[in-house]
Every structure is written in C-alpha cells, then in structure tokens.
C-alpha cells in the first residue's frame, strides 16, 4: 500500500525547512513528507496527488501567508482531501484566527510557533492526529469486505457494527463486482447476501453480528467468573467507570451489547466536551476510551448483552445472552438510551432500507449527491445535518417545534444557518413513508397550513429522542414509568426507603434500589444527557462502590 502524505506549507523557507526536518525525523517511516513554500503551489500539488489516488493524512499549514492564509488554504483543500487532519501553525497573535478556523474549516488542532523541543510540543499532537486519521482510514483495511446491496437492512447492520467496532472494511455492491480479491473469494457459486469476506478469504454468508465478531477476534471470553465490578454498557459513562475502577486496582469487566462508544460513538463531532476545543468525533472518543480502559486492565466483552441481574447474598450476578454468568461485589448499569422509533405507516418495513435511526456516520458516504431528510430538532439531529451537508446535495430537517432554537444548542443553530444546503421545515412531521424494497417517498404534514405534502426521498434519518432499554431489570431494580432507573434520594418516598431495602442507611447517590448495584449516565431518571455528565457520573461512582464494599 502506498504511504500517505504529510504536507507542510509555510512561506518562510527557514521555518519550512525546520518543520520538514522535524517531520522527517519522526514520521518518515510511515508517511511521505512534502514541504512546500507557497499555498498556491501546495494546492496544485494536492490536486495532483488527489488525481493520482494518493491520500494526504495531515496538513500542517502556516496561518500567516501573504497570498493565501492557512485557513483559506485548508478551505480550498477540504473537498480534495476531506479526511486529512488539519493543523494550523500560528504565532501567538494569530490564535483568534485559529479559533475561527475551527468552525470554518473544521480545524483539528492549532500549534503555536516555535514548537521546540518537538518531542514535547510537536510530536505528541501530530502523532495523536495521525492515529485518529489511521483509525478512520478505510484504505488501511485488512481485507474485510462487506458485499451487499445498499438497501438491504442486513448490509446496514453489518456496516454499522464494523464501523462502531472500528474495524476498517470495504463495502461493495454485489452488482458488477470488480474487486479481484472479493471476486476470487466469492467464486462462481451462489452466495447468500450480504456476505462478509474475512482477511483469510473465507466467506460468511448472511452472518449474525456475534459470528462476525467472533471470527474477527472481537469477543474476548471472560478470564474469570468473579470480578470486583461488572459494568454494563460501554458508552462514555461505562468507559469512565471502568477506567476509574481499574486504575484503582478493582478487577473490572465491561459488558457491551454492540460496540464500545454508545450513543457518543454516533456523534460526528462533539464540541462541548472540555479539553477538545476543535471538537472530536464520537468514534475517536470511543477508540481512545477503550484503549485507555484496556491499558489499565479492564476486560472488554463486546458484543455481549446483559439479559438478567440478580442479587445472591453478597454477590451480584449478571447473566449474558449467551447463557454465561458473571458475578461481582458490585454492578454498575451504564446502559444509556436508544432511539425512539417513529411509529408511522411504512417505517418498520423500510428500517435499514433508506430509513435509519442515528447512523449518520455509517451511511454518510452512501448519500453523496442525494437529498437527505432528517427528523428531529435536537443537537444530535443538528450535528447529523452539518455532517451530511458536506456530502449530500441537500439536507432538509423536519422539526415539530416552531424553530430549532427551542431544542438545539445555540452554537449549532448558528452553524446551520450559515450552511446553504441545509433547510429547516418547522411545525411539521413525517406521517407516512412509502417505497418498494427501499424508501422512495415521504409524506410531510405541515401543521400551521394544515396540509400534507409528498416528496421523493432516498434517505430519512430519525433523531427523535430516546428511551432506556431496561426491561431486563424489571422486578429487580426500581424504574420510573418510562423505564429510567431511580437512584439515591429519588428512591425515597416521603423520606421512606424503597420496599425491600434492608440496610440501615439510605441508598448512596448513584445507587439503585438494590444495594451494590449502581446506575450512571443517560439510563438514570434525572441524568443530564450529555457526554460530560455521563463521564462525570461514571468517574465518581467509584467513590460509592468503595463505601458500599467497606460498609457491607
Ligand atoms: C448523534 C448524537 C450526537 C450527540 N452529540 C453530543 C454532543 O455533542 N455533546 C454531548 O455532550 N452529548 C451528545 N450526545 C449525547 C451523548 O452521546 C449521551 O449523553 C452519552 O453518550 C450518554 O452516555 P451513556 O454512557 O450514559 O450511554 P450511551 O452512550 O447510550 O451508552 C450505553 C451503552 O450501553 C450499551 N447497552 C445497553 N444495554 C445493554 C445491555 N443490556 N448489555 C450490554 N450493553 C448494553 C449500549 O449498546 C451502549 O453502547 C449525542 C448523542 C447522539 C446520539
């Protein structure tokens, strides 16, 4: 495979040479380094590289250049190399321009000059950016193919699972298959679609997710039957909890029914998480989180679904869907929420065949040049709209409220207003969807005008709020009417402890109605549904686990 490029651009030749020297010293084994002293020449070079099929992994660009600023250069180059990481080199006085560039060109980072010593100020930042680029690099795939039609729900499920699990794959339509490796693996015999071709050339026909995961080595069987802590759900809350428990030396296992990352893994860009001024994608956050918890010894079982919980004396037992049982001193439920289904005629039949819940990241490349519809007016819908606007011809948001500002953060509303190919239909909802084996048409009801309108549509993405997935805890852990888990003081009714509670103390802050079983993040009844809140609760629950263990 051809090495990707790192492009350094600076009109000050002495600075350029210094950058080039430092980049070569560190990154030349994995990347080709190209240093260019003018933004116009650099744009020509990028055009040539793009037409040859070469990939640029990272642009490192000086902001202050007379013929074209660094931000302008990055703006021009985005359409040519959309995946490249974008880093500006700035003088202290340019930091306002750099902050502006975060929105204008989705800047990934800005570095202050001078960067000496590079080991401290340059290499860690660039290595981090390059690692993120590598993680999303579809070309670096290790020979995993998904062969299946775009409109088959099973194809979507496989793509979504591999994307969330951060397994690079290549998706191919079976019609007119030309890839020689895929053709050789499938041969002439009839193959049930969708098929997954593994790196060793073996073919899985219409496989389930568990089979794919097992064959790719994603499932780790638990190394023991008994742990200190079992964490259910590997979203931000579960990952943070596992991190703090394992750094404190508790034997911790993290059980995740899909792929680590949770809802945050669906986010194209989280911009309100402290410490990431340029934002970061949910996939990057998940990848970093999983690496971090593994480093401190957490066992991650995925995909593995918790289906039952019981309290047996001092032990808390979690049963998995494969029949295995794990026991621990303490259990933390960080199971988050799921998208609510849009219950209108046609929706269930066409789910995965043009209608998607969340899934903006997985399906965005399929929507190139198309007219995309989004239902919902909260932040998740807004992020998806911004994300799709870069590939789709048009993005239409269908919103029940009068405007976006009621339900969406101010920064996103402002962003959406500046993007010409996003439009918003307020006071409206989708009341029917139609199509043969794929979505072809949606019906929109306009409430103010009391009219209905049919529009042709190839893709509809639904982001309409969420509900917890806690039926498996029914009768064991107290839930509210919507299924959210009650914790701490919310379990007390007129000062009385919950029925069946036998301890001489009230439930701790994040403790459920079963002593030693805790709930953190979006699954809790009064949670503030944000990444930072989930990470916060996941981090502090250790304190209460410790108290519980000490005072049993
Ligand atoms: C598209 C999108 C964009 C968003 N953008 C932002 C943003 O910019 N800023 C922000 O602060 N917030 C954002 N949010 C909200 C944020 O992602 C959530 O608040 C956060 O992810 C909640 O974390 P959590 O760990 O509590 O739950 P989740 O992230 O929902 O994770 C729960 C995990 O538990 C797993 N699970 C559930 N049941 C079981 C079971 N029985 N067994 C095993 N595993 C199970 C699920 O598969 C899931 O992986 C966004 C959400 C979405 C969907």
Coordinates of C-alpha atoms and ligand atoms in Angstrom, one line a residue:
X1 CA 0.0 0.0 0.0
X2 CA 1.3 3.5 -0.9
X3 CA 2.4 5.6 2.0
X4 CA 0.1 8.6 2.7
X5 CA 1.4 12.1 2.7
X6 CA 2.0 14.7 5.3
X7 CA 2.1 18.2 3.7
X8 CA 3.8 21.1 5.4
X9 CA 3.2 24.6 4.0
X10 CA 5.0 27.8 5.1
X11 CA 6.2 30.7 3.0
X12 CA 9.1 31.3 5.4
X13 CA 11.6 29.0 4.0
X14 CA 13.8 28.7 7.1
X15 CA 10.7 27.7 9.2
X16 CA 9.6 25.3 6.4
X17 CA 13.0 23.5 6.4
X18 CA 12.9 23.2 10.2
X19 CA 9.4 21.7 10.1
X20 CA 10.4 19.4 7.3
X21 CA 13.5 18.2 9.3
X22 CA 11.4 17.5 12.4
X23 CA 8.6 15.8 10.5
X24 CA 11.1 13.5 8.7
X25 CA 12.9 12.6 11.9
X26 CA 9.7 11.3 13.4
X27 CA 7.3 10.3 10.7
X28 CA 9.2 9.4 7.6
X29 CA 8.9 5.6 8.2
X30 CA 5.1 5.7 7.8
X31 CA 4.5 8.8 5.7
X32 CA 5.9 10.7 2.8
X33 CA 6.7 14.3 3.8
X34 CA 6.2 17.1 1.3
X35 CA 7.3 20.6 2.3
X36 CA 6.1 23.5 0.0
X37 CA 6.8 27.2 0.4
X38 CA 3.6 28.6 -1.2
X39 CA -0.1 27.8 -0.7
X40 CA -0.9 28.1 -4.4
X41 CA 1.9 25.6 -5.3
X42 CA 0.6 23.4 -2.5
X43 CA -2.9 23.4 -3.8
X44 CA -1.6 22.3 -7.2
X45 CA 0.3 19.5 -5.5
X46 CA -2.8 18.4 -3.6
X47 CA -4.8 18.4 -6.9
X48 CA -2.2 16.2 -8.5
X49 CA -2.0 13.8 -5.5
X50 CA -5.7 13.5 -5.4
X51 CA -6.0 12.7 -9.1
X52 CA -3.3 10.0 -8.7
X53 CA -5.3 8.5 -5.9
X54 CA -2.8 9.4 -3.2
X55 CA -4.0 10.3 0.3
X56 CA -3.0 13.2 2.5
X57 CA -3.1 12.2 6.1
X58 CA -2.3 15.6 7.6
X59 CA -1.9 19.2 6.5
X60 CA 0.4 21.3 8.7
X61 CA -0.1 24.9 7.5
X62 CA 1.2 28.3 8.5
X63 CA -1.7 30.7 9.1
X64 CA 0.0 33.9 8.1
X65 CA 1.0 33.7 4.4
X66 CA 0.6 36.8 2.2
X67 CA -1.0 35.2 -0.9
X68 CA -3.5 33.0 0.9
X69 CA -3.9 32.4 4.7
X70 CA -3.6 29.0 6.2
X71 CA -7.4 28.9 6.8
X72 CA -8.1 29.8 3.2
X73 CA -5.7 27.1 2.0
X74 CA -7.5 24.5 4.2
X75 CA -10.9 25.6 3.0
X76 CA -9.8 25.1 -0.7
X77 CA -8.2 21.7 0.1
X78 CA -11.1 20.1 2.1
X79 CA -13.1 19.0 -1.0
X80 CA -9.9 17.4 -2.4
X81 CA -8.8 15.5 0.7
X82 CA -11.8 15.6 3.1
X83 CA -10.4 13.1 5.5
X84 CA -7.0 14.8 6.0
X85 CA -6.4 16.1 9.5
X86 CA -5.9 19.9 9.5
X87 CA -3.4 21.6 11.8
X88 CA -2.5 25.3 11.7
X89 CA 0.8 26.7 12.7
X90 CA 0.2 30.0 14.3
X91 CA 2.0 32.8 16.1
X92 CA 0.5 33.7 19.5
X93 CA -1.1 36.8 17.9
X94 CA -3.0 34.5 15.4
X95 CA -4.8 32.5 18.0
X96 CA -8.1 34.2 17.3
X97 CA -7.8 33.3 13.6
X98 CA -7.1 29.8 14.6
X99 CA -10.2 29.6 16.8
X100 CA -12.2 31.0 13.9
X101 CA -10.8 28.3 11.7
X102 CA -12.2 25.6 14.0
X103 CA -15.6 26.3 12.6
X104 CA -14.7 27.5 9.1
X105 CA -12.6 24.5 8.1
X106 CA -13.2 22.0 10.9
X107 CA -9.6 22.6 12.2
X108 CA -8.4 19.7 14.2
X109 CA -5.7 21.5 16.1
X110 CA -3.5 24.6 16.2
X111 CA 0.1 24.8 17.3
X112 CA 2.0 27.8 18.4
X113 CA 5.4 28.6 16.9
X114 CA 8.1 27.9 18.0
X115 CA 7.4 24.3 18.7
X116 CA 10.9 23.4 20.2
X117 CA 11.5 20.9 21.6
X118 CA 9.5 18.9 19.0
X119 CA 9.3 15.9 21.4
X120 CA 7.2 18.0 23.7
X121 CA 5.3 20.4 21.6
X122 CA 5.0 18.9 18.1
X123 CA 5.2 15.1 18.0
X124 CA 2.6 14.3 20.6
X125 CA 0.0 16.5 18.9
X126 CA 0.7 15.2 15.4
X127 CA 1.0 11.6 16.4
X128 CA -2.4 11.8 18.0
X129 CA -3.9 13.4 14.9
X130 CA -2.3 10.7 12.7
X131 CA -3.6 8.0 14.9
X132 CA -7.2 9.4 14.6
X133 CA -6.7 9.6 10.8
X134 CA -5.5 6.0 10.7
X135 CA -8.4 4.8 12.8
X136 CA -10.8 6.2 10.2
X137 CA -8.8 5.2 7.2
X138 CA -10.9 2.9 5.0
X139 CA -7.9 2.1 2.7
X140 CA -5.9 0.6 5.6
X141 CA -8.4 -2.2 5.8
X142 CA -7.1 -5.6 6.4
X143 CA -9.1 -7.3 3.8
X144 CA -12.6 -7.3 5.4
X145 CA -15.3 -6.8 2.8
X146 CA -19.0 -6.5 3.2
X147 CA -20.7 -7.4 -0.1
X148 CA -24.4 -6.5 0.0
X149 CA -26.9 -4.1 -1.6
X150 CA -27.1 -0.6 -0.1
X151 CA -30.8 -1.0 0.6
X152 CA -30.6 -4.3 2.5
X153 CA -31.1 -3.7 6.2
X154 CA -28.7 -6.6 7.0
X155 CA -26.0 -4.8 5.0
X156 CA -26.6 -1.6 7.0
X157 CA -26.4 -3.6 10.3
X158 CA -23.0 -5.1 9.3
X159 CA -21.6 -1.8 8.2
X160 CA -22.8 -0.1 11.3
X161 CA -21.4 -2.8 13.6
X162 CA -17.9 -2.8 11.9
X163 CA -17.8 1.0 11.8
X164 CA -18.7 1.2 15.5
X165 CA -16.2 -1.6 16.4
X166 CA -13.6 0.4 14.4
X167 CA -12.8 -2.5 12.1
X168 CA -11.8 -1.0 8.7
X169 CA -13.8 -2.6 6.0
X170 CA -14.6 -2.1 2.3
X171 CA -18.3 -2.2 1.3
X172 CA -19.0 -3.5 -2.2
X173 CA -22.3 -3.7 -4.1
X174 CA -22.7 -7.3 -5.5
X175 CA -23.9 -5.9 -8.8
X176 CA -20.9 -5.5 -11.2
X177 CA -18.4 -6.7 -8.6
X178 CA -15.0 -5.9 -10.0
X179 CA -12.7 -6.1 -6.9
X180 CA -10.4 -9.1 -7.8
X181 CA -9.9 -10.2 -4.2
X182 CA -13.6 -10.2 -3.5
X183 CA -14.4 -11.9 -6.8
X184 CA -11.9 -14.6 -6.1
X185 CA -13.3 -15.2 -2.6
X186 CA -16.9 -15.4 -3.7
X187 CA -16.1 -17.6 -6.8
X188 CA -18.9 -18.6 -9.2
X189 CA -21.2 -20.4 -6.7
X190 CA -24.4 -18.6 -5.5
X191 CA -23.7 -16.8 -2.2
X192 CA -26.4 -15.6 0.2
X193 CA -26.1 -11.8 0.7
X194 CA -24.9 -9.9 2.5
X195 CA -21.7 -11.7 2.7
X196 CA -18.6 -10.8 4.8
X197 CA -15.2 -11.8 3.4
X198 CA -12.5 -12.2 6.0
X199 CA -8.8 -11.4 5.6
X200 CA -8.0 -15.1 5.1
X201 CA -10.5 -15.2 2.2
X202 CA -13.2 -17.2 4.0
X203 CA -16.8 -16.1 3.3
X204 CA -19.6 -15.7 5.9
X205 CA -23.0 -15.8 4.2
X206 CA -25.7 -13.7 5.9
X207 CA -23.8 -13.8 9.2
X208 CA -25.1 -12.6 12.5
X209 CA -23.1 -10.0 14.4
X210 CA -21.9 -12.4 17.0
X211 CA -20.4 -14.7 14.3
X212 CA -18.7 -11.8 12.6
X213 CA -17.3 -10.6 15.9
X214 CA -16.1 -14.0 16.9
X215 CA -14.4 -14.6 13.5
X216 CA -12.7 -11.2 13.7
X217 CA -11.5 -11.9 17.2
X218 CA -13.6 -9.2 18.8
X219 CA -15.2 -11.3 21.5
X220 CA -13.0 -11.9 24.5
X221 CA -14.3 -14.6 26.8
X222 CA -14.2 -13.6 30.4
X223 CA -11.0 -14.6 32.1
X224 CA -12.7 -15.3 35.4
X225 CA -16.2 -15.8 36.9
X226 CA -15.9 -13.4 39.7
X227 CA -15.0 -9.7 39.5
X228 CA -15.0 -6.7 41.8
X229 CA -17.1 -4.7 39.4
X230 CA -19.2 -5.6 36.4
X231 CA -20.1 -2.5 34.2
X232 CA -23.0 -2.9 31.8
X233 CA -22.7 -0.6 28.7
X234 CA -19.6 0.9 27.2
X235 CA -20.7 4.4 26.4
X236 CA -19.0 7.4 28.0
X237 CA -20.4 6.5 31.4
X238 CA -19.4 2.9 31.4
X239 CA -16.0 3.6 30.0
X240 CA -15.3 6.3 32.6
X241 CA -16.5 3.9 35.4
X242 CA -14.3 1.1 34.1
X243 CA -11.3 3.4 33.8
X244 CA -11.6 4.7 37.4
X245 CA -12.3 1.2 38.8
X246 CA -9.4 -0.5 37.1
X247 CA -6.9 2.3 37.8
X248 CA -7.8 1.8 41.5
X249 CA -7.0 -1.9 41.1
X250 CA -10.5 -3.3 41.1
X251 CA -11.0 -6.3 38.8
X252 CA -13.4 -4.9 36.3
X253 CA -15.3 -6.3 33.3
X254 CA -17.1 -4.1 30.8
X255 CA -20.0 -5.8 29.0
X256 CA -21.3 -4.1 25.8
X257 CA -24.0 -5.4 23.6
X258 CA -22.9 -3.7 20.4
X259 CA -19.6 -1.9 20.1
X260 CA -17.9 0.4 22.6
X261 CA -18.8 4.1 22.4
X262 CA -22.5 4.1 23.0
X263 CA -24.5 6.9 21.6
X264 CA -21.5 9.2 21.6
X265 CA -20.0 6.9 19.0
X266 CA -22.7 8.1 16.6
X267 CA -21.7 11.7 17.0
X268 CA -19.9 13.2 14.1
X269 CA -18.4 15.9 16.2
X270 CA -18.7 16.5 20.0
X271 CA -17.9 20.2 20.5
X272 CA -18.8 20.7 24.1
X273 CA -16.5 18.3 25.9
X274 CA -13.9 20.1 27.9
X275 CA -10.3 19.9 26.6
X276 CA -11.1 19.5 22.9
X277 CA -11.5 23.0 21.5
X278 CA -11.7 21.7 17.9
X279 CA -14.2 19.0 18.9
X280 CA -13.7 15.3 18.4
X281 CA -15.8 12.6 16.8
X282 CA -17.6 10.1 18.9
X283 CA -15.6 7.3 17.2
X284 CA -12.3 8.9 18.3
X285 CA -13.6 9.4 21.8
X286 CA -14.7 5.7 22.0
X287 CA -11.4 4.4 20.5
X288 CA -9.4 6.4 23.0
X289 CA -11.6 5.3 25.9
X290 CA -11.4 1.6 25.0
X291 CA -7.6 1.8 24.6
X292 CA -7.4 3.6 28.0
X293 CA -9.5 1.1 30.0
X294 CA -7.7 -1.9 28.4
X295 CA -4.4 -0.4 29.3
X296 CA -5.4 -0.4 33.0
X297 CA -6.6 -4.0 32.9
X298 CA -10.4 -3.7 32.2
X299 CA -11.7 -6.7 30.3
X300 CA -14.0 -5.6 27.5
X301 CA -16.6 -8.1 26.3
X302 CA -18.3 -7.0 23.1
X303 CA -20.7 -7.8 21.7
X304 CA -22.2 -9.3 24.9
X305 CA -25.6 -8.4 26.2
X306 CA -26.7 -8.4 29.8
X307 CA -30.1 -10.0 30.0
X308 CA -30.7 -10.6 33.7
X309 CA -29.5 -9.3 37.1
X310 CA -29.9 -11.0 40.4
X311 CA -28.7 -10.4 44.0
X312 CA -27.5 -13.6 45.7
X313 CA -26.4 -12.8 49.2
X314 CA -23.3 -10.6 48.9
X315 CA -22.9 -11.4 45.2
X316 CA -24.4 -9.6 42.3
X317 CA -24.9 -11.8 39.2
X318 CA -25.3 -10.7 35.6
X319 CA -26.5 -13.2 33.0
X320 CA -25.4 -12.7 29.4
X321 CA -27.4 -13.6 26.3
X322 CA -25.1 -16.5 25.6
X323 CA -26.0 -18.1 28.9
X324 CA -22.8 -17.2 30.7
X325 CA -23.0 -15.8 34.2
X326 CA -20.6 -13.3 35.8
X327 CA -20.6 -12.5 39.5
X328 CA -19.2 -9.5 41.3
X329 CA -19.3 -7.5 44.5
X330 CA -20.8 -4.6 42.6
X331 CA -22.6 -3.9 39.3
X332 CA -22.8 -0.6 37.5
X333 CA -25.5 -0.1 34.9
X334 CA -24.5 2.3 32.2
X335 CA -26.9 1.1 29.6
X336 CA -27.8 4.6 28.2
X337 CA -30.8 5.1 25.9
X338 CA -31.9 4.1 22.4
X339 CA -33.5 6.0 19.6
X340 CA -37.3 6.1 19.9
X341 CA -38.9 4.5 16.8
X342 CA -41.0 6.8 14.6
X343 CA -44.3 5.0 14.6
X344 CA -45.8 5.9 11.3
X345 CA -47.0 3.7 8.5
X346 CA -44.1 2.1 6.5
X347 CA -41.4 2.9 9.0
X348 CA -40.7 -0.6 10.4
X349 CA -40.7 -2.3 6.9
X350 CA -38.2 0.2 5.5
X351 CA -35.9 0.5 8.5
X352 CA -32.4 -0.1 7.3
X353 CA -33.6 0.3 3.7
X354 CA -33.4 4.1 3.5
X355 CA -34.7 4.8 7.0
X356 CA -32.1 4.9 9.7
X357 CA -32.0 5.6 13.4
X358 CA -29.0 7.7 14.2
X359 CA -26.4 6.1 11.8
X360 CA -25.3 9.4 10.3
X361 CA -21.7 8.3 10.2
X362 CA -22.1 4.9 8.7
X363 CA -24.4 5.9 5.9
X364 CA -23.0 9.3 5.0
X365 CA -20.7 8.1 2.2
X366 CA -23.8 6.4 0.6
X367 CA -25.7 9.7 0.5
X368 CA -23.2 11.5 -1.8
X369 CA -25.1 14.0 -4.1
X370 CA -28.6 12.9 -2.7
X371 CA -31.4 14.8 -1.0
X372 CA -31.4 13.7 2.7
X373 CA -34.2 14.2 5.2
X374 CA -33.7 14.4 9.0
X375 CA -36.5 14.1 11.5
X376 CA -35.7 15.9 14.8
X377 CA -34.6 19.2 16.1
X378 CA -32.2 18.4 18.9
X379 CA -28.4 18.5 18.9
X380 CA -28.0 15.1 17.6
X381 CA -30.1 15.9 14.6
X382 CA -28.3 19.2 14.1
X383 CA -24.9 17.5 14.1
X384 CA -26.1 15.0 11.6
X385 CA -27.4 17.8 9.3
X386 CA -24.0 19.5 9.4
X387 CA -22.2 16.3 8.7
X388 CA -24.5 15.3 5.8
X389 CA -24.3 18.8 4.3
X390 CA -20.7 18.1 3.2
X391 CA -21.7 15.1 1.0
X392 CA -25.4 15.4 0.2
X393 CA -26.9 17.7 -2.4
X394 CA -29.4 19.0 0.1
X395 CA -30.4 18.3 3.8
X396 CA -33.9 19.0 5.0
X397 CA -34.6 19.0 8.7
X398 CA -38.3 18.3 9.6
X399 CA -38.9 19.7 13.1
X400 CA -42.1 19.6 15.2
X401 CA -41.4 22.8 17.0
X402 CA -41.6 26.4 15.7
X403 CA -37.8 26.7 15.4
X404 CA -34.6 24.9 16.1
X405 CA -33.6 27.3 18.9
X406 CA -36.1 25.7 21.3
X407 CA -34.4 22.3 21.3
X408 CA -30.8 22.9 19.9
X409 CA -27.7 24.4 21.4
X410 CA -27.1 28.0 20.2
X411 CA -23.8 27.2 18.5
X412 CA -25.3 24.6 16.3
X413 CA -28.3 26.7 15.3
X414 CA -25.9 29.4 14.2
X415 CA -23.8 26.9 12.3
X416 CA -26.8 25.5 10.5
X417 CA -28.0 29.0 9.5
X418 CA -24.7 29.5 7.6
X419 CA -24.8 26.3 5.6
X420 CA -26.6 26.9 2.3
X421 CA -27.7 23.4 1.5
X422 CA -29.5 22.8 4.8
X423 CA -33.1 23.9 5.1
X424 CA -35.5 23.5 8.0
X425 CA -39.2 22.8 7.8
X426 CA -40.7 23.8 11.2
X427 CA -44.1 22.9 12.6
X428 CA -44.1 19.7 10.6
X429 CA -43.8 16.0 10.9
X430 CA -43.4 12.9 8.8
X431 CA -46.7 11.0 8.8
X432 CA -46.0 8.2 6.3
X433 CA -43.2 6.7 4.3
X434 CA -43.5 4.6 1.1
X435 CA -41.4 2.5 -1.2
X436 CA -41.0 -1.0 -2.6
X437 CA -37.9 -2.6 -1.2
X438 CA -36.4 0.8 -0.3
X439 CA -37.6 4.2 0.7
X440 CA -38.9 6.2 -2.2
X441 CA -41.3 8.8 -0.8
X442 CA -42.2 10.6 2.5
X443 CA -45.4 12.4 3.4
X444 CA -44.9 15.6 5.5
X445 CA -47.7 17.2 7.4
X446 CA -47.4 21.0 7.8
X447 CA -49.3 21.8 11.0
X448 CA -49.7 25.6 10.5
X449 CA -51.1 25.3 7.0
X450 CA -52.9 22.0 7.8
X451 CA -51.7 20.5 4.6
X452 CA -49.8 17.3 3.6
X453 CA -47.1 17.1 1.1
X454 CA -45.4 14.1 -0.6
X455 CA -41.8 14.3 -1.5
X456 CA -39.4 11.8 -3.2
X457 CA -36.7 10.7 -0.7
X458 CA -33.9 8.2 -0.7
X459 CA -32.8 8.6 2.9
X460 CA -34.5 9.6 6.1
X461 CA -32.6 9.8 9.3
X462 CA -34.5 9.8 12.6
X463 CA -33.3 11.5 15.7
X464 CA -36.3 11.8 17.9
X465 CA -35.3 11.4 21.4
X466 CA -34.5 8.3 23.3
X467 CA -35.8 5.7 25.7
X468 CA -34.0 3.4 28.1
X469 CA -33.6 -0.2 27.4
X470 CA -34.1 -1.6 30.9
X471 CA -36.8 -4.3 30.5
X472 CA -34.3 -6.9 31.6
X473 CA -34.2 -5.2 35.0
X474 CA -38.0 -5.3 35.6
X475 CA -38.9 -6.6 39.0
X476 CA -35.3 -6.4 40.2
X477 CA -34.3 -2.7 40.1
X478 CA -36.8 0.2 40.6
X479 CA -37.6 2.1 37.4
X480 CA -39.7 5.1 36.7
X481 CA -42.8 5.0 34.4
X482 CA -40.6 5.5 31.3
X483 CA -38.1 2.8 32.3
X484 CA -35.3 5.1 33.6
X485 CA -33.5 3.8 36.8
X486 CA -34.1 5.5 40.1
X487 CA -31.1 6.2 42.2
X488 CA -30.2 7.8 45.6
X489 CA -32.7 10.2 47.1
X490 CA -35.1 9.7 44.1
X491 CA -35.8 6.3 45.6
X492 CA -37.1 7.8 48.8
X493 CA -40.8 8.5 49.0
X494 CA -41.8 10.9 51.8
X495 CA -38.5 10.0 53.5
X496 CA -39.2 6.3 53.4
X497 CA -36.6 3.9 51.9
X498 CA -37.7 1.7 48.9
X499 CA -39.6 -1.5 49.6
X500 CA -37.3 -4.4 50.3
X501 CA -34.4 -2.1 51.3
X502 CA -32.9 -3.7 54.5
X503 CA -29.8 -1.6 55.2
X504 CA -29.6 0.9 58.0
X505 CA -28.7 3.7 55.6
X506 CA -30.3 5.5 52.6
X507 CA -29.2 4.5 49.1
X508 CA -26.0 6.3 48.1
X509 CA -26.1 9.0 45.5
X510 CA -25.9 6.7 42.4
X511 CA -27.1 3.5 44.0
X512 CA -30.3 1.8 42.8
X513 CA -32.9 0.0 44.8
X514 CA -30.6 -3.0 45.0
X515 CA -27.6 -2.3 47.4
X516 CA -24.3 -2.6 45.5
X517 CA -26.0 -2.0 42.1
X518 CA -25.4 1.5 40.7
X519 CA -26.6 3.4 37.7
X520 CA -24.8 6.1 35.8
X521 CA -25.3 8.2 32.7
X522 CA -28.3 8.6 30.5
X523 CA -30.1 5.5 31.9
X524 CA -30.7 7.3 35.2
X525 CA -34.0 9.1 35.7
X526 CA -32.6 12.6 36.4
X527 CA -29.5 12.4 34.2
X528 CA -28.4 15.4 32.2
X529 CA -28.0 13.7 28.8
X530 CA -24.5 14.9 27.8
X531 CA -21.1 13.2 27.4
X532 CA -19.5 15.2 30.2
X533 CA -22.3 14.3 32.6
X534 CA -22.0 10.6 31.8
X535 CA -18.2 10.7 32.1
X536 CA -18.6 12.6 35.4
X537 CA -21.1 10.1 36.9
X538 CA -19.0 7.2 35.6
X539 CA -16.0 8.6 37.3
X540 CA -17.5 9.4 40.7
X541 CA -19.4 6.2 41.2
X542 CA -16.2 4.5 42.3
X543 CA -16.4 6.5 45.5
X544 CA -19.8 4.9 46.3
X545 CA -18.7 1.5 45.3
X546 CA -15.8 1.8 47.8
X547 CA -18.2 2.9 50.5
X548 CA -20.5 0.0 49.8
X549 CA -17.7 -2.5 49.9
X550 CA -16.3 -1.1 53.1
X551 CA -19.7 -0.9 55.0
X552 CA -21.4 -4.1 53.9
Ligands
LIG1 C1 -25.8 11.6 17.3 C2 -25.6 12.1 18.7 C3 -24.8 13.2 19.0 C4 -24.6 13.6 20.3 N1 -23.8 14.7 20.5 C5 -23.5 15.1 21.7 C6 -22.6 16.2 21.9 O1 -22.1 16.9 21.0 N2 -22.3 16.6 23.2 C7 -22.8 15.9 24.3 O2 -22.5 16.2 25.4 N3 -23.7 14.8 24.1 C8 -24.0 14.4 22.9 N4 -24.9 13.4 22.7 C9 -25.4 12.7 23.9 C10 -24.4 11.7 24.5 O3 -23.9 10.9 23.4 C11 -25.0 10.9 25.6 O4 -25.5 11.7 26.6 C12 -24.0 9.9 26.1 O5 -23.5 9.1 25.1 C13 -24.6 9.0 27.2 O6 -23.6 8.2 27.7 P1 -24.0 6.8 28.4 O7 -22.7 6.1 28.6 O8 -24.8 7.1 29.6 O9 -25.0 6.0 27.5 P2 -24.8 5.5 26.0 O10 -23.8 6.4 25.2 O11 -26.2 5.4 25.4 O12 -24.1 4.1 26.1 C14 -24.8 3.0 26.6 C15 -24.2 1.7 26.1 O13 -24.8 0.6 26.7 C16 -25.0 -0.4 25.8 N5 -26.0 -1.3 26.4 C17 -27.3 -1.0 26.6 N6 -28.0 -2.1 27.1 C18 -27.1 -3.1 27.3 C19 -27.1 -4.4 27.8 N7 -28.2 -4.9 28.3 N8 -26.0 -5.1 27.8 C20 -24.8 -4.6 27.3 N9 -24.7 -3.3 26.8 C21 -25.8 -2.6 26.8 C22 -25.4 0.2 24.6 O14 -25.1 -0.6 23.4 C23 -24.5 1.5 24.6 O15 -23.2 1.2 23.9 C24 -25.1 12.9 21.4 C25 -25.9 11.8 21.2 C26 -26.1 11.4 19.9 C27 -26.9 10.1 19.6

